[in-house]
PDB file of C-alpha atoms and ligand atoms in Angstrom:
ATOM      1  CA  MET T 188     -27.404 -11.372 -12.427  1.00 95.00           C
ATOM      2  CA  ALA T 189     -25.484 -11.437 -15.541  1.00 95.00           C
ATOM      3  CA  ALA T 190     -22.402  -9.773 -14.230  1.00 94.00           C
ATOM      4  CA  GLN T 191     -22.561 -12.536 -11.695  1.00 93.00           C
ATOM      5  CA  GLY T 192     -22.222 -15.321 -14.352  1.00 94.00           C
ATOM      6  CA  LEU T 193     -25.895 -16.066 -14.901  1.00 95.00           C
ATOM      7  CA  LYS T 194     -27.374 -16.428 -18.575  1.00 96.00           C
ATOM      8  CA  VAL T 195     -30.071 -14.009 -18.246  1.00 97.00           C
ATOM      9  CA  GLY T 196     -32.704 -12.816 -20.873  1.00 97.00           C
ATOM     10  CA  VAL T 197     -35.262  -9.986 -20.708  1.00 98.00           C
ATOM     11  CA  VAL T 198     -38.803  -9.782 -22.243  1.00 97.00           C
ATOM     12  CA  ASP T 199     -40.130  -6.340 -22.128  1.00 96.00           C
ATOM     13  CA  ALA T 200     -43.537  -7.144 -21.440  1.00 94.00           C
ATOM     14  CA  ASP T 201     -44.575  -3.589 -20.864  1.00 93.00           C
ATOM     15  CA  ILE T 202     -45.972  -3.489 -24.547  1.00 90.00           C
ATOM     16  CA  TYR T 203     -47.389   0.140 -24.390  1.00 88.00           C
ATOM     17  CA  GLY T 204     -45.052   1.812 -21.955  1.00 90.00           C
ATOM     18  CA  PHE T 205     -41.873  -0.218 -23.336  1.00 91.00           C
ATOM     19  CA  SER T 206     -38.647   1.209 -21.873  1.00 93.00           C
ATOM     20  CA  ILE T 207     -36.159  -1.430 -21.485  1.00 96.00           C
ATOM     21  CA  PRO T 208     -34.274  -0.977 -24.711  1.00 95.00           C
ATOM     22  CA  ARG T 209     -33.339   2.380 -23.647  1.00 95.00           C
ATOM     23  CA  MET T 210     -32.328   1.663 -20.051  1.00 96.00           C
ATOM     24  CA  LEU T 211     -30.285  -1.311 -21.247  1.00 97.00           C
ATOM     25  CA  GLY T 212     -28.697   0.515 -23.924  1.00 96.00           C
ATOM     26  CA  VAL T 213     -29.536  -1.777 -26.520  1.00 95.00           C
ATOM     27  CA  SER T 214     -28.403  -0.837 -29.809  1.00 89.00           C
ATOM     28  CA  GLY T 215     -28.860  -3.527 -32.031  1.00 89.00           C
ATOM     29  CA  SER T 216     -32.093  -4.889 -33.755  1.00 92.00           C
ATOM     30  CA  PRO T 217     -33.348  -8.460 -33.635  1.00 94.00           C
ATOM     31  CA  THR T 218     -32.474 -10.712 -36.701  1.00 94.00           C
ATOM     32  CA  GLN T 219     -34.122 -13.458 -38.467  1.00 92.00           C
ATOM     33  CA  VAL T 220     -32.350 -16.725 -38.559  1.00 93.00           C
ATOM     34  CA  ASP T 221     -34.756 -19.666 -40.017  1.00 93.00           C
ATOM     35  CA  ASP T 222     -37.808 -19.332 -37.925  1.00 91.00           C
ATOM     36  CA  PHE T 223     -36.455 -17.823 -35.240  1.00 94.00           C
ATOM     37  CA  ILE T 224     -35.928 -14.414 -34.000  1.00 95.00           C
ATOM     38  CA  MET T 225     -32.294 -13.723 -32.430  1.00 96.00           C
ATOM     39  CA  PRO T 226     -32.472 -10.992 -29.762  1.00 97.00           C
ATOM     40  CA  PRO T 227     -29.789  -8.433 -29.311  1.00 97.00           C
ATOM     41  CA  THR T 228     -27.551  -8.401 -26.509  1.00 97.00           C
ATOM     42  CA  ALA T 229     -26.823  -5.714 -23.941  1.00 97.00           C
ATOM     43  CA  HIS T 230     -24.508  -5.966 -20.963  1.00 96.00           C
ATOM     44  CA  GLY T 231     -24.583  -9.815 -21.777  1.00 96.00           C
ATOM     45  CA  VAL T 232     -28.432  -9.943 -21.402  1.00 97.00           C
ATOM     46  CA  LYS T 233     -30.533 -11.150 -24.195  1.00 98.00           C
ATOM     47  CA  VAL T 234     -33.306  -8.428 -24.727  1.00 97.00           C
ATOM     48  CA  ILE T 235     -36.449  -8.589 -26.648  1.00 97.00           C
ATOM     49  CA  SER T 236     -39.047  -5.863 -26.568  1.00 95.00           C
ATOM     50  CA  VAL T 237     -41.681  -4.711 -28.887  1.00 93.00           C
ATOM     51  CA  GLY T 238     -39.771  -1.376 -29.214  1.00 91.00           C
ATOM     52  CA  MET T 239     -37.453  -3.081 -31.541  1.00 92.00           C
ATOM     53  CA  PHE T 240     -40.247  -3.677 -33.919  1.00 89.00           C
ATOM     54  CA  VAL T 241     -42.047  -0.218 -33.999  1.00 85.00           C
ATOM     55  CA  PRO T 242     -40.337   2.583 -35.964  1.00 83.00           C
ATOM     56  CA  GLY T 243     -39.394   5.658 -34.212  1.00 80.00           C
ATOM     57  CA  ASN T 244     -41.258   6.334 -31.001  1.00 76.00           C
ATOM     58  CA  GLN T 245     -44.749   5.449 -32.212  1.00 80.00           C
ATOM     59  CA  PRO T 246     -47.292   4.389 -29.984  1.00 78.00           C
ATOM     60  CA  VAL T 247     -48.381   0.410 -29.737  1.00 80.00           C
ATOM     61  CA  VAL T 248     -52.177   0.612 -30.121  1.00 78.00           C
ATOM     62  CA  TRP T 249     -53.200  -3.158 -29.614  1.00 79.00           C
ATOM     63  CA  ARG T 250     -56.068  -4.811 -28.231  1.00 82.00           C
ATOM     64  CA  GLY T 251     -55.656  -7.810 -25.757  1.00 79.00           C
ATOM     65  CA  PRO T 252     -55.446 -10.590 -28.227  1.00 85.00           C
ATOM     66  CA  MET T 253     -52.620  -8.921 -30.074  1.00 86.00           C
ATOM     67  CA  LEU T 254     -50.676  -8.469 -26.959  1.00 90.00           C
ATOM     68  CA  HIS T 255     -51.188 -11.847 -26.144  1.00 92.00           C
ATOM     69  CA  ARG T 256     -49.734 -13.059 -29.333  1.00 92.00           C
ATOM     70  CA  ALA T 257     -46.898 -10.711 -29.206  1.00 93.00           C
ATOM     71  CA  LEU T 258     -45.991 -12.214 -25.817  1.00 94.00           C
ATOM     72  CA  ASN T 259     -46.422 -15.640 -27.173  1.00 94.00           C
ATOM     73  CA  GLN T 260     -44.003 -14.830 -29.950  1.00 94.00           C
ATOM     74  CA  PHE T 261     -41.539 -13.244 -27.567  1.00 95.00           C
ATOM     75  CA  LEU T 262     -41.682 -16.791 -25.629  1.00 95.00           C
ATOM     76  CA  ALA T 263     -41.950 -19.123 -28.342  1.00 94.00           C
ATOM     77  CA  ASP T 264     -40.094 -17.586 -31.173  1.00 95.00           C
ATOM     78  CA  VAL T 265     -37.237 -15.926 -29.885  1.00 97.00           C
ATOM     79  CA  TYR T 266     -33.999 -18.111 -29.691  1.00 97.00           C
ATOM     80  CA  TRP T 267     -33.045 -17.800 -26.191  1.00 97.00           C
ATOM     81  CA  GLY T 268     -30.490 -20.585 -26.001  1.00 95.00           C
ATOM     82  CA  ASP T 269     -29.657 -21.880 -22.843  1.00 94.00           C
ATOM     83  CA  LEU T 270     -30.771 -19.702 -20.061  1.00 95.00           C
ATOM     84  CA  ASP T 271     -30.782 -19.295 -16.229  1.00 93.00           C
ATOM     85  CA  ILE T 272     -33.154 -16.808 -15.724  1.00 94.00           C
ATOM     86  CA  LEU T 273     -35.763 -15.049 -18.032  1.00 95.00           C
ATOM     87  CA  LEU T 274     -37.130 -11.871 -16.652  1.00 96.00           C
ATOM     88  CA  LEU T 275     -40.356 -10.427 -17.728  1.00 96.00           C
ATOM     89  CA  ASP T 276     -41.131  -6.738 -16.930  1.00 96.00           C
ATOM     90  CA  LEU T 277     -44.394  -6.481 -16.730  1.00 94.00           C
ATOM     91  CA  PRO T 278     -46.628  -3.054 -16.769  1.00 91.00           C
ATOM     92  CA  PRO T 279     -48.152  -2.089 -13.577  1.00 88.00           C
ATOM     93  CA  GLY T 280     -51.475  -3.273 -12.391  1.00 81.00           C
ATOM     94  CA  THR T 281     -53.550  -6.173 -13.442  1.00 78.00           C
ATOM     95  CA  GLY T 282     -54.416  -5.719 -16.949  1.00 84.00           C
ATOM     96  CA  ASP T 283     -54.171  -7.864 -20.233  1.00 88.00           C
ATOM     97  CA  VAL T 284     -50.506  -8.656 -19.928  1.00 91.00           C
ATOM     98  CA  ALA T 285     -50.625  -9.943 -16.386  1.00 90.00           C
ATOM     99  CA  ILE T 286     -53.080 -12.319 -17.452  1.00 89.00           C
ATOM    100  CA  SER T 287     -51.681 -13.366 -20.549  1.00 92.00           C
ATOM    101  CA  VAL T 288     -48.289 -13.901 -18.700  1.00 92.00           C
ATOM    102  CA  ALA T 289     -50.143 -16.358 -16.074  1.00 91.00           C
ATOM    103  CA  GLN T 290     -51.589 -18.373 -18.800  1.00 91.00           C
ATOM    104  CA  LEU T 291     -48.516 -18.463 -21.085  1.00 93.00           C
ATOM    105  CA  VAL T 292     -45.973 -18.881 -18.177  1.00 92.00           C
ATOM    106  CA  PRO T 293     -48.092 -20.528 -15.529  1.00 89.00           C
ATOM    107  CA  SER T 294     -44.587 -21.775 -13.717  1.00 89.00           C
ATOM    108  CA  ALA T 295     -43.423 -18.291 -13.693  1.00 91.00           C
ATOM    109  CA  ASP T 296     -42.175 -16.715 -10.063  1.00 92.00           C
ATOM    110  CA  ILE T 297     -43.406 -13.177  -9.296  1.00 93.00           C
ATOM    111  CA  ILE T 298     -41.461 -10.270  -7.968  1.00 95.00           C
ATOM    112  CA  VAL T 299     -43.653  -7.070  -6.931  1.00 94.00           C
ATOM    113  CA  VAL T 300     -42.119  -3.717  -7.067  1.00 95.00           C
ATOM    114  CA  THR T 301     -43.582  -0.915  -5.194  1.00 95.00           C
ATOM    115  CA  THR T 302     -42.705   2.436  -3.457  1.00 96.00           C
ATOM    116  CA  PRO T 303     -43.453   3.321   0.168  1.00 96.00           C
ATOM    117  CA  GLN T 304     -46.392   5.207  -0.845  1.00 94.00           C
ATOM    118  CA  GLN T 305     -49.897   3.942   0.286  1.00 89.00           C
ATOM    119  CA  ALA T 306     -51.448   4.507  -3.275  1.00 89.00           C
ATOM    120  CA  ALA T 307     -48.690   2.509  -5.000  1.00 88.00           C
ATOM    121  CA  ALA T 308     -48.776  -0.279  -2.116  1.00 90.00           C
ATOM    122  CA  GLU T 309     -52.592  -0.830  -2.915  1.00 89.00           C
ATOM    123  CA  VAL T 310     -51.777  -1.234  -6.733  1.00 87.00           C
ATOM    124  CA  ALA T 311     -48.917  -3.433  -6.094  1.00 89.00           C
ATOM    125  CA  GLU T 312     -50.947  -5.585  -3.463  1.00 90.00           C
ATOM    126  CA  ARG T 313     -53.720  -6.307  -6.157  1.00 89.00           C
ATOM    127  CA  ALA T 314     -51.161  -7.042  -8.817  1.00 86.00           C
ATOM    128  CA  GLY T 315     -49.348  -9.526  -6.452  1.00 87.00           C
ATOM    129  CA  SER T 316     -52.535 -10.900  -5.376  1.00 87.00           C
ATOM    130  CA  ILE T 317     -53.179 -12.298  -8.859  1.00 87.00           C
ATOM    131  CA  ALA T 318     -50.983 -14.940  -8.031  1.00 88.00           C
ATOM    132  CA  ALA T 319     -53.469 -16.398  -5.514  1.00 86.00           C
ATOM    133  CA  GLN T 320     -55.859 -17.146  -8.654  1.00 87.00           C
ATOM    134  CA  THR T 321     -53.061 -18.197 -10.948  1.00 86.00           C
ATOM    135  CA  HIS T 322     -51.122 -20.276  -8.619  1.00 84.00           C
ATOM    136  CA  GLN T 323     -47.869 -18.420  -9.431  1.00 88.00           C
ATOM    137  CA  ARG T 324     -45.348 -17.926  -6.871  1.00 90.00           C
ATOM    138  CA  VAL T 325     -44.376 -14.378  -5.273  1.00 93.00           C
ATOM    139  CA  VAL T 326     -40.785 -14.422  -4.607  1.00 94.00           C
ATOM    140  CA  GLY T 327     -40.879 -11.363  -2.622  1.00 95.00           C
ATOM    141  CA  VAL T 328     -41.275  -7.553  -2.736  1.00 96.00           C
ATOM    142  CA  ILE T 329     -38.891  -4.708  -3.779  1.00 97.00           C
ATOM    143  CA  GLU T 330     -39.369  -1.222  -2.318  1.00 98.00           C
ATOM    144  CA  ASN T 331     -38.018   1.237  -5.202  1.00 98.00           C
ATOM    145  CA  MET T 332     -37.391   4.793  -4.054  1.00 98.00           C
ATOM    146  CA  ALA T 333     -37.478   3.719  -0.346  1.00 98.00           C
ATOM    147  CA  TYR T 334     -35.555   6.971   0.617  1.00 98.00           C
ATOM    148  CA  PHE T 335     -33.486   9.871  -0.143  1.00 98.00           C
ATOM    149  CA  GLU T 336     -30.174  10.265   1.238  1.00 97.00           C
ATOM    150  CA  ALA T 337     -28.785  13.809   1.504  1.00 96.00           C
ATOM    151  CA  PRO T 338     -25.183  14.673   1.202  1.00 94.00           C
ATOM    152  CA  ASP T 339     -25.016  15.107   4.924  1.00 97.00           C
ATOM    153  CA  GLY T 340     -25.904  11.550   5.515  1.00 95.00           C
ATOM    154  CA  SER T 341     -29.683  12.334   6.494  1.00 97.00           C
ATOM    155  CA  ARG T 342     -32.420  10.377   5.238  1.00 97.00           C
ATOM    156  CA  HIS T 343     -35.467  11.497   3.828  1.00 98.00           C
ATOM    157  CA  ALA T 344     -38.909   9.613   3.241  1.00 97.00           C
ATOM    158  CA  ILE T 345     -39.731  11.636   0.075  1.00 96.00           C
ATOM    159  CA  PHE T 346     -42.785   8.859  -0.787  1.00 96.00           C
ATOM    160  CA  GLY T 347     -43.469   7.985   2.836  1.00 96.00           C
ATOM    161  CA  GLU T 348     -42.363   4.908   4.492  1.00 96.00           C
ATOM    162  CA  GLY T 349     -43.299   1.219   5.055  1.00 95.00           C
ATOM    163  CA  GLY T 350     -45.122   0.375   1.672  1.00 96.00           C
ATOM    164  CA  GLY T 351     -42.848  -2.373   0.832  1.00 96.00           C
ATOM    165  CA  GLN T 352     -43.119  -4.280   3.912  1.00 96.00           C
ATOM    166  CA  GLN T 353     -46.981  -3.618   3.956  1.00 95.00           C
ATOM    167  CA  VAL T 354     -47.151  -5.324   0.445  1.00 95.00           C
ATOM    168  CA  ALA T 355     -45.042  -7.982   1.654  1.00 95.00           C
ATOM    169  CA  ASP T 356     -46.995  -8.661   4.731  1.00 95.00           C
ATOM    170  CA  SER T 357     -50.318  -8.366   3.144  1.00 93.00           C
ATOM    171  CA  LEU T 358     -49.357 -10.588   0.099  1.00 94.00           C
ATOM    172  CA  GLY T 359     -48.373 -13.151   2.891  1.00 93.00           C
ATOM    173  CA  ARG T 360     -51.607 -13.083   4.477  1.00 92.00           C
ATOM    174  CA  ILE T 361     -53.584 -13.370   1.093  1.00 92.00           C
ATOM    175  CA  LEU T 362     -51.241 -16.089  -0.120  1.00 91.00           C
ATOM    176  CA  GLY T 363     -50.827 -17.880   3.268  1.00 91.00           C
ATOM    177  CA  THR T 364     -47.052 -17.988   3.052  1.00 93.00           C
ATOM    178  CA  SER T 365     -44.205 -15.693   4.267  1.00 94.00           C
ATOM    179  CA  ILE T 366     -43.016 -13.256   1.651  1.00 95.00           C
ATOM    180  CA  PRO T 367     -40.050 -11.355   2.189  1.00 96.00           C
ATOM    181  CA  LEU T 368     -39.161  -7.741   1.683  1.00 97.00           C
ATOM    182  CA  LEU T 369     -36.157  -8.542  -0.709  1.00 97.00           C
ATOM    183  CA  GLY T 370     -34.539  -5.048  -0.839  1.00 98.00           C
ATOM    184  CA  GLN T 371     -35.098  -1.198  -0.295  1.00 98.00           C
ATOM    185  CA  ILE T 372     -33.311   1.046  -3.263  1.00 98.00           C
ATOM    186  CA  PRO T 373     -33.079   4.634  -2.479  1.00 98.00           C
ATOM    187  CA  LEU T 374     -34.115   7.468  -4.751  1.00 98.00           C
ATOM    188  CA  GLU T 375     -30.484   8.626  -6.640  1.00 97.00           C
ATOM    189  CA  GLN T 376     -30.111  10.950  -9.105  1.00 97.00           C
ATOM    190  CA  SER T 377     -27.516   8.529 -10.638  1.00 97.00           C
ATOM    191  CA  VAL T 378     -30.126   5.573 -10.876  1.00 98.00           C
ATOM    192  CA  ARG T 379     -32.091   7.939 -13.391  1.00 97.00           C
ATOM    193  CA  GLU T 380     -28.934   9.119 -15.217  1.00 97.00           C
ATOM    194  CA  CYS T 381     -27.414   5.776 -15.689  1.00 97.00           C
ATOM    195  CA  GLY T 382     -30.587   4.351 -17.042  1.00 97.00           C
ATOM    196  CA  ASP T 383     -31.178   7.174 -19.521  1.00 97.00           C
ATOM    197  CA  GLU T 384     -27.692   6.503 -20.701  1.00 97.00           C
ATOM    198  CA  GLY T 385     -28.448   2.590 -20.848  1.00 97.00           C
ATOM    199  CA  ASN T 386     -25.790   1.829 -18.337  1.00 97.00           C
ATOM    200  CA  PRO T 387     -27.468   0.023 -15.496  1.00 96.00           C
ATOM    201  CA  ILE T 388     -26.592   1.259 -12.149  1.00 97.00           C
ATOM    202  CA  ALA T 389     -25.824  -2.134 -10.751  1.00 96.00           C
ATOM    203  CA  VAL T 390     -23.439  -2.479 -13.428  1.00 95.00           C
ATOM    204  CA  THR T 391     -21.843   1.116 -13.513  1.00 96.00           C
ATOM    205  CA  GLN T 392     -21.924   2.004 -10.149  1.00 97.00           C
ATOM    206  CA  PRO T 393     -21.950  -1.157  -8.023  1.00 96.00           C
ATOM    207  CA  THR T 394     -20.732   0.434  -4.961  1.00 96.00           C
ATOM    208  CA  SER T 395     -23.479   3.255  -4.835  1.00 96.00           C
ATOM    209  CA  LYS T 396     -26.000   2.778  -2.186  1.00 97.00           C
ATOM    210  CA  ALA T 397     -28.866   1.738  -4.915  1.00 98.00           C
ATOM    211  CA  GLY T 398     -26.263  -0.008  -7.040  1.00 98.00           C
ATOM    212  CA  ALA T 399     -24.998  -2.152  -3.991  1.00 98.00           C
ATOM    213  CA  GLU T 400     -28.688  -2.645  -2.849  1.00 98.00           C
ATOM    214  CA  LEU T 401     -29.587  -4.031  -6.546  1.00 98.00           C
ATOM    215  CA  VAL T 402     -26.485  -6.209  -6.647  1.00 97.00           C
ATOM    216  CA  ARG T 403     -27.424  -7.707  -3.368  1.00 97.00           C
ATOM    217  CA  ILE T 404     -30.852  -8.303  -4.483  1.00 97.00           C
ATOM    218  CA  ALA T 405     -29.771  -9.801  -7.451  1.00 96.00           C
ATOM    219  CA  SER T 406     -27.261 -12.343  -5.940  1.00 94.00           C
ATOM    220  CA  GLU T 407     -30.046 -13.288  -3.661  1.00 93.00           C
ATOM    221  CA  LEU T 408     -32.330 -13.905  -6.631  1.00 92.00           C
ATOM    222  CA  ALA T 409     -29.141 -15.657  -8.621  1.00 89.00           C
ATOM    223  CA  ARG T 410     -28.918 -18.224  -5.566  1.00 85.00           C
ATOM    224  CA  ARG T 411     -32.271 -19.646  -6.160  1.00 75.00           C
ATOM    225  CA  GLY T 412     -31.202 -20.010 -10.173  1.00 56.00           C
ATOM    226  CA  THR T 413     -31.400 -23.578 -11.022  1.00 53.00           C
ATOM    227  CA  SER T 414     -30.974 -23.510 -14.891  1.00 45.00           C
ATOM    228  CA  LEU T 415     -33.764 -23.431 -17.136  1.00 49.00           C
ATOM    229  CA  ALA T 416     -31.976 -26.001 -19.335  1.00 48.00           C
ATOM    230  CA  GLY T 417     -34.317 -28.407 -20.352  1.00 50.00           C
ATOM    231  CA  LYS T 418     -37.236 -26.917 -18.325  1.00 56.00           C
ATOM    232  CA  LYS T 419     -40.379 -26.388 -20.280  1.00 56.00           C
ATOM    233  CA  LEU T 420     -41.796 -23.132 -19.932  1.00 60.00           C
ATOM    234  CA  GLY T 421     -45.398 -24.810 -20.087  1.00 60.00           C
ATOM    235  CA  LEU T 422     -46.336 -22.381 -22.999  1.00 61.00           C
ATOM    236  CA  SER T 423     -49.890 -23.103 -24.424  1.00 58.00           C
ATOM    237  CA  PRO T 424     -49.901 -22.860 -28.141  1.00 55.00           C
ATOM    238  CA  VAL T 425     -52.159 -20.144 -29.943  1.00 57.00           C
ATOM    239  CA  SER T 426     -53.521 -20.573 -33.220  1.00 54.00           C
ATOM    240  CA  HIS T 427     -52.417 -17.997 -35.629  1.00 54.00           C
TER     241      HIS T 427
HETATM  242  N1  LIG Z 572     -34.449   4.607  -7.386  1.00 81.33           N
HETATM  243  C1  LIG Z 572     -34.638   5.370  -8.339  1.00 81.33           C
HETATM  244  N2  LIG Z 572     -33.869   6.617  -8.335  1.00 81.33           N
HETATM  245  C2  LIG Z 572     -33.919   7.362  -9.336  1.00 81.33           C
HETATM  246  N3  LIG Z 572     -34.556   7.333 -10.447  1.00 81.33           N
HETATM  247  C3  LIG Z 572     -35.234   5.998 -10.326  1.00 81.33           C
HETATM  248  C4  LIG Z 572     -35.302   4.982  -9.507  1.00 81.33           C
HETATM  249  N4  LIG Z 572     -35.968   4.001  -9.846  1.00 81.33           N
HETATM  250  C5  LIG Z 572     -36.423   4.410 -11.247  1.00 81.33           C
HETATM  251  N5  LIG Z 572     -35.633   5.541 -11.435  1.00 81.33           N
HETATM  252  C6  LIG Z 572     -36.369   6.285 -12.885  1.00 81.33           C
HETATM  253  O1  LIG Z 572     -37.620   6.654 -12.922  1.00 81.33           O
HETATM  254  C7  LIG Z 572     -37.895   6.220 -14.057  1.00 81.33           C
HETATM  255  C8  LIG Z 572     -39.150   5.274 -14.208  1.00 81.33           C
HETATM  256  O2  LIG Z 572     -38.838   3.988 -13.527  1.00 81.33           O
HETATM  257  P1  LIG Z 572     -38.985   2.562 -13.923  1.00 81.33           P
HETATM  258  O3  LIG Z 572     -39.222   2.602 -15.547  1.00 81.33           O
HETATM  259  O4  LIG Z 572     -38.160   1.580 -13.496  1.00 81.33           O
HETATM  260  O5  LIG Z 572     -40.284   2.681 -13.189  1.00 81.33           O
HETATM  261  P2  LIG Z 572     -41.273   1.511 -13.203  1.00 81.33           P
HETATM  262  O6  LIG Z 572     -42.010   1.351 -11.943  1.00 81.33           O
HETATM  263  O7  LIG Z 572     -41.141   0.151 -14.329  1.00 81.33           O
HETATM  264  O8  LIG Z 572     -42.717   2.382 -13.935  1.00 81.33           O
HETATM  265  P3  LIG Z 572     -44.263   1.720 -14.544  1.00 81.33           P
HETATM  266  O9  LIG Z 572     -44.823   1.295 -13.207  1.00 81.33           O
HETATM  267  O10 LIG Z 572     -44.678   2.853 -15.019  1.00 81.33           O
HETATM  268  O11 LIG Z 572     -43.808   0.582 -15.406  1.00 81.33           O
HETATM  269  C9  LIG Z 572     -36.888   5.687 -14.922  1.00 81.33           C
HETATM  270  O12 LIG Z 572     -36.163   7.191 -15.533  1.00 81.33           O
HETATM  271  C10 LIG Z 572     -35.836   5.364 -13.845  1.00 81.33           C
HETATM  272  O13 LIG Z 572     -34.609   5.530 -14.269  1.00 81.33           O
HETATM  273 MG1  LIG Z 573     -42.246  -0.737 -15.769  1.00 81.33          MG
END
């Protein structure tokens, strides 16, 4: 989306399992200006992650209230400037972070990512159906690792088939609206390699199958992009 000209910020809300700084290739650290935290930038995207505040590869061992406060700080104390899109990468499932995000950013839209596998689909379904209780909107479902294409062009359903559509259909039933399957990203070695190098495939290999699908999904999401400028995030203050 940033490559398509939108102003994008990313909050790595997977506090225990943070991986965004590596995958986006963020090398800088946040700096403090007055009362604000200035987020480092990578590929034109402003990024904040708890990984930038813990030395080395130390684990984050916090209970729910600490997670909530960290998320609140990422949203309230980070200087995001005028953004079109603020993406929050949530951990899998329906834990503390999902609840905090629902409380802190009630107007957020949800994108559900799953794999074709039954077991993953069921987890994703539960996570997505939180929206029924929080009144957040589910924008759609993305099926990752949808298939593997061999060099001879044959496709292999390594993780099975149909999980993405299944999640979209059942969330549609639960939420009483039509939920689209936004895209199907193939399993490709270069996705992993580019991520490990901090060069997202959508930027470095936008014509590969996975890269092109990600670019297509991004432009579809970007089309919805009304500017956040002047829009309240609807944050609720917490006492420190
Ligand atoms: N389509 C793909 N092809 C190849 N590798 C992939 C693909 N998608 C993700 N990966 C790799 O798999 C690893 C895990 O991916 P990622 O962090 O996106 O998963 P996740 O769904 O966020 O995991 P979690 O649910 O634990 O948060 C990363 O190293 C990533 O590069
Ligand atoms: Mg993740």
